[in-house]
Short mmCIF file of C-alpha atoms in Angstrom, two decimals:
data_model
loop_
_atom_site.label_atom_id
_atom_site.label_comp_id
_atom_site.label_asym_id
_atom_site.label_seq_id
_atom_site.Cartn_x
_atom_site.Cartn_y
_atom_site.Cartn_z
CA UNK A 1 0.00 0.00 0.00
CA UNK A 2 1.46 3.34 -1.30
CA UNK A 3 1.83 6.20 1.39
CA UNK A 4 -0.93 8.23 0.18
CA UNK A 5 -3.31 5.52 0.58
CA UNK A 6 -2.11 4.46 4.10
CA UNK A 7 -2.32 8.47 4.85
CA UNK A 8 -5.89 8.38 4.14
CA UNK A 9 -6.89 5.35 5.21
CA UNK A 10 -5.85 6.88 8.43
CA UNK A 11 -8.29 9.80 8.44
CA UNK A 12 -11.24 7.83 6.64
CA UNK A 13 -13.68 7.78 9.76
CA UNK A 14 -12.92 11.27 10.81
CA UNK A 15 -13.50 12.33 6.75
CA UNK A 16 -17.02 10.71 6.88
CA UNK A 17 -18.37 12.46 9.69
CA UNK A 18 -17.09 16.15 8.60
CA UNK A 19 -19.58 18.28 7.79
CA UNK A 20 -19.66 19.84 4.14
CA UNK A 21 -17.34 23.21 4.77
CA UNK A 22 -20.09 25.54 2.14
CA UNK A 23 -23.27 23.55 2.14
CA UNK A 24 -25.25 26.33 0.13
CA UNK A 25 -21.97 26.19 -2.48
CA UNK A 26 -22.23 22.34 -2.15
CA UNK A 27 -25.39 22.26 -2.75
CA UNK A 28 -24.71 24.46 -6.00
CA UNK A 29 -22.29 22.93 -7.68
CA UNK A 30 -24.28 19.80 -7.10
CA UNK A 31 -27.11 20.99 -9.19
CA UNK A 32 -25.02 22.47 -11.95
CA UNK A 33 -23.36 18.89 -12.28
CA UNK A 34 -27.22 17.48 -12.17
CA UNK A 35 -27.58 19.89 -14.78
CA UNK A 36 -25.95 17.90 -17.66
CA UNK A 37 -26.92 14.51 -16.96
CA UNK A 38 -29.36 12.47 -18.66
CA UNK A 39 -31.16 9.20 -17.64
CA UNK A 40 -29.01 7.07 -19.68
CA UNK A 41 -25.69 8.54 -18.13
CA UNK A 42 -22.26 7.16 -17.34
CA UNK A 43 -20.51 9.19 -14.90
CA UNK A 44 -17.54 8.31 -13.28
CA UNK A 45 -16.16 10.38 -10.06
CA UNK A 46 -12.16 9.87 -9.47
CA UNK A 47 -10.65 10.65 -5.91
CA UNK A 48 -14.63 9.77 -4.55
CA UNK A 49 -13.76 9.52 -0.77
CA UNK A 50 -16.34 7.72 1.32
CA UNK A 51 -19.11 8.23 -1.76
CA UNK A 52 -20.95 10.74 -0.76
CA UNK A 53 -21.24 13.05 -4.01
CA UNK A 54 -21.18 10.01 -6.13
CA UNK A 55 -24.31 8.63 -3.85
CA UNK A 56 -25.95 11.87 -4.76
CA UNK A 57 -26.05 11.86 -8.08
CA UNK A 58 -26.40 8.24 -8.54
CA UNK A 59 -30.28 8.16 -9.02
CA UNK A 60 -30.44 11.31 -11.68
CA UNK A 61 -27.98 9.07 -13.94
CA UNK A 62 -27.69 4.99 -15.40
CA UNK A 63 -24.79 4.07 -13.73
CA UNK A 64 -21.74 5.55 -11.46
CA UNK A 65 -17.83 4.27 -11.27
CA UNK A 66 -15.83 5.82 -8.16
CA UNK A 67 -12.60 5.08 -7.58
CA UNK A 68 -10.54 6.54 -4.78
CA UNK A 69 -6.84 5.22 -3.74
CA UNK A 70 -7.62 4.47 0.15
CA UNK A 71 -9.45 1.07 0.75
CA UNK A 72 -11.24 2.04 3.93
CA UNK A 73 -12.80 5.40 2.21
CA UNK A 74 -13.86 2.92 -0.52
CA UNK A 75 -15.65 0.29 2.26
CA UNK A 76 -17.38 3.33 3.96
CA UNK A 77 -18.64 4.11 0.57
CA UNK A 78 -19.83 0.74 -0.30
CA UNK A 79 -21.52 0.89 3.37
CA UNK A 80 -23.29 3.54 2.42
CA UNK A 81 -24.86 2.67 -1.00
CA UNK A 82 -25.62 -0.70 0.63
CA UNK A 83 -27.30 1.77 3.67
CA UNK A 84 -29.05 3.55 1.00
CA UNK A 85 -30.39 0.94 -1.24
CA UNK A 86 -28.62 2.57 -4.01
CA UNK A 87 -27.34 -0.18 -6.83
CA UNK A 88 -26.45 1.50 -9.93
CA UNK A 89 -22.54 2.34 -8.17
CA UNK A 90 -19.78 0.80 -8.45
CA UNK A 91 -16.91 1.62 -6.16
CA UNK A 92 -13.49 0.44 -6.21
CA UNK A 93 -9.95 1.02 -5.26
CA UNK A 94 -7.97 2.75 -7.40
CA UNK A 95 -4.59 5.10 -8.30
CA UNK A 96 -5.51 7.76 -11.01
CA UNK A 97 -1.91 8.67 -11.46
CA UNK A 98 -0.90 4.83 -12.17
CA UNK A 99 -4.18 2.99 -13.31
CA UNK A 100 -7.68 3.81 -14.20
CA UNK A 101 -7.00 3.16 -17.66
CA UNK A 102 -9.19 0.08 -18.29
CA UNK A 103 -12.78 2.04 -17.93
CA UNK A 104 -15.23 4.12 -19.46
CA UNK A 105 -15.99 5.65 -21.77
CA UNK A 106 -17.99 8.00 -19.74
CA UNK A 107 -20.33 10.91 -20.25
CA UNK A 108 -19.11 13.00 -17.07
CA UNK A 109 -15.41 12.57 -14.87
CA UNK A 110 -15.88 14.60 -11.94
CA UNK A 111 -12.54 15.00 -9.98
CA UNK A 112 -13.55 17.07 -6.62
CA UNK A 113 -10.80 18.29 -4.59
CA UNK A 114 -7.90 16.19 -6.16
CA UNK A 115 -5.98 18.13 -8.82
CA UNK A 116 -4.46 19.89 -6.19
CA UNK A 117 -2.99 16.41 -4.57
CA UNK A 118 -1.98 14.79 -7.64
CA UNK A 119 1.92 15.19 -8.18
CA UNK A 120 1.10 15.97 -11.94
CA UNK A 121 -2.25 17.94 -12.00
CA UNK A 122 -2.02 18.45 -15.85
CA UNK A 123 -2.09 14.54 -16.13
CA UNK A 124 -4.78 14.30 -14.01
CA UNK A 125 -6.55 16.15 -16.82
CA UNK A 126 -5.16 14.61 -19.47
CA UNK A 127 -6.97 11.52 -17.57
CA UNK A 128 -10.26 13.15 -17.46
CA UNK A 129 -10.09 13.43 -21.49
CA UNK A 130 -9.04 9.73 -22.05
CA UNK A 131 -11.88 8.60 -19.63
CA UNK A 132 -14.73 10.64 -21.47
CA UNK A 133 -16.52 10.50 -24.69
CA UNK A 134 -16.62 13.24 -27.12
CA UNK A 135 -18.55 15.72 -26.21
CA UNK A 136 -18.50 14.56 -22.38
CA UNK A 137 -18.16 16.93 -19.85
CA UNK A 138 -15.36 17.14 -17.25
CA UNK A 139 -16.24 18.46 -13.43
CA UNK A 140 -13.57 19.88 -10.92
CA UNK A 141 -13.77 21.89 -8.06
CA UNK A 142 -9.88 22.33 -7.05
CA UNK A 143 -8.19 23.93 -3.85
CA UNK A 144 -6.03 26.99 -5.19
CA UNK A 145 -3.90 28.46 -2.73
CA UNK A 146 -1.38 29.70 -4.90
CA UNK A 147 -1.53 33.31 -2.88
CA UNK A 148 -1.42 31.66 -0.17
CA UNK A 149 1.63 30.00 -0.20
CA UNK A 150 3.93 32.04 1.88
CA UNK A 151 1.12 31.49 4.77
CA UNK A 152 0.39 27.84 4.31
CA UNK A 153 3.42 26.61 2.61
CA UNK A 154 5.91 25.91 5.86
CA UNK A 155 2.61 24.79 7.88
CA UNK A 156 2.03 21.96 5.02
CA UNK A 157 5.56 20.80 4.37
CA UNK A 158 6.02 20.55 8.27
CA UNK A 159 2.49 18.72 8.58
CA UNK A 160 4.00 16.27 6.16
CA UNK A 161 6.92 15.72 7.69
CA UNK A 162 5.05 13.87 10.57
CA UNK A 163 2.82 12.04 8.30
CA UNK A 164 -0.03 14.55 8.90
CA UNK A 165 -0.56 16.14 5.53
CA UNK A 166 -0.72 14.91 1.69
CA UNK A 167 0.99 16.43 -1.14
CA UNK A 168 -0.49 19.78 -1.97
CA UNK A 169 0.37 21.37 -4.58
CA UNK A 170 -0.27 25.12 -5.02
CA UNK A 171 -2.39 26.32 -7.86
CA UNK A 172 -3.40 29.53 -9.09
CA UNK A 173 -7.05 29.49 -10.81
CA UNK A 174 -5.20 30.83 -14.32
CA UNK A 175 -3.10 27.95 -14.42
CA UNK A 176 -5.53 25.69 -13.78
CA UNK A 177 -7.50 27.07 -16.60
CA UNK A 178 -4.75 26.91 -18.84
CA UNK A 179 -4.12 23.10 -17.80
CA UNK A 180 -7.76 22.36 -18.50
CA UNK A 181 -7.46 24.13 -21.73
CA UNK A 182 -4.23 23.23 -22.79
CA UNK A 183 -5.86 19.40 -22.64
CA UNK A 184 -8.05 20.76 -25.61
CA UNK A 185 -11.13 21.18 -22.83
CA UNK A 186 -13.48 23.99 -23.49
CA UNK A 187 -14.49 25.84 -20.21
CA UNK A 188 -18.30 26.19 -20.09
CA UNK A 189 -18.65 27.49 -16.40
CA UNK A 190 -15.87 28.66 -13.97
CA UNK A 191 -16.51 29.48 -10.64
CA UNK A 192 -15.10 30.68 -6.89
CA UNK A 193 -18.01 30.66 -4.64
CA UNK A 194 -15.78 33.01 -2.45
CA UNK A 195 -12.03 34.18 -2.86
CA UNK A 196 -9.55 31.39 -1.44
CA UNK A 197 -12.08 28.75 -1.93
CA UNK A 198 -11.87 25.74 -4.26
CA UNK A 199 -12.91 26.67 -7.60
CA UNK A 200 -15.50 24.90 -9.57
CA UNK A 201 -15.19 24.31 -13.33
CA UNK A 202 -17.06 22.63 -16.09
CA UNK A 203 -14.94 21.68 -19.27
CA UNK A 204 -16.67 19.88 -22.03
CA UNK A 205 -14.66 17.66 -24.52
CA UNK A 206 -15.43 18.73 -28.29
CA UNK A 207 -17.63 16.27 -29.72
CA UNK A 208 -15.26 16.18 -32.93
CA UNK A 209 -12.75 15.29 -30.69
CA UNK A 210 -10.86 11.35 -30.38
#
């Protein structure tokens, strides 16, 4: 088991009972996802955690793949489909940065609060593209604290140190733009619910695209 995964492993209990940070922005960017889904939907949602936006969504759409690299977010998500009588998910361990290659086409990758953790956010949305069809739509919301560096930087790096904190890497919003676009992405929808928070974004793959 890889270091990331035993890291969150770790926190997976303490993760599932944290309340949503912005529940009226939650609740938002849920219903602009809901937004471009039809009944006979694929979606796929990478980085999931314990399942709880997949779960969400899961009823609006035909069937949901979530992946996430800790095993014990992944059994806390199955938990709660099972809990929830929902049957159309499908939830499974997984490393987007060495796998995931094996699945989809889908019509909507969501990748909420990872970018920012991968080592290699471009390839992360280079990913996104492979996994989706033309004319699929890609979904982020993605920590950018790119400002904020000089205040959070020496609090992370010594956080990590003692196995308390993941990679983060820090983006600005115009470079993550320019990585989504730069992927050949077109940005439909862009937005900070306040300054400093994770941004939300909406890319759709060209439909002439391969």
């Amino acid at each position: 088991m890889t270091d990331k995964a035993k890291f969150w492993d770790r926190i997976a209990d303490s993760y599932a009972a944290r309340p949503v940070a912005d529940e009226d922005a939650y609740q938002r960017k849920l219903a602009m996802t809901q937004s471009l889904f039809r009944d006979d939907f694929e979606i796929a949602e990478i980085g999931c955690g314990t399942g709880t936006t997949a779960l969400i969504h899961a009823p609006h759409v035909a069937r949901v793949w979530a992946v996430d690299v800790s095993p014990e977010m992944i059994r806390i998500a199955k938990a709660k489909a099972a809990d929830q009588g929902i049957g159309n998910t499908r939830f499974e361990v997984g490393d987007i940065e060495t796998g995931c290659t094996d699945v989809g086409p889908f019509d909507v990758v969501m990748m909420h609060s990872l970018l920012h953790l991968l080592g290699d956010p471009g390839a992360g949305i280079g990913k996104a593209w492979d996994l989706l069809k033309p004319g699929g739509y890609f979904v982020s919301s993605t920590v950018c604290l790119k400002s904020r560096i000089w205040l959070y930087g020496p609090m992370i790096a010594l956080m990590r140190l003692f196995g308390r904190a993941p990679l983060v890497q820090f983006l600005s919003v115009p470079s993550l733009k320019q990585d989504t676009t730069a992927a050949g992405f077109e940005i439909v929808e862009d937005w900070e619910p306040k300054p400093g928070q994770s941004v939300f974004i909406i890319a759709r793959k060209p439909a002439s695209a391969s």
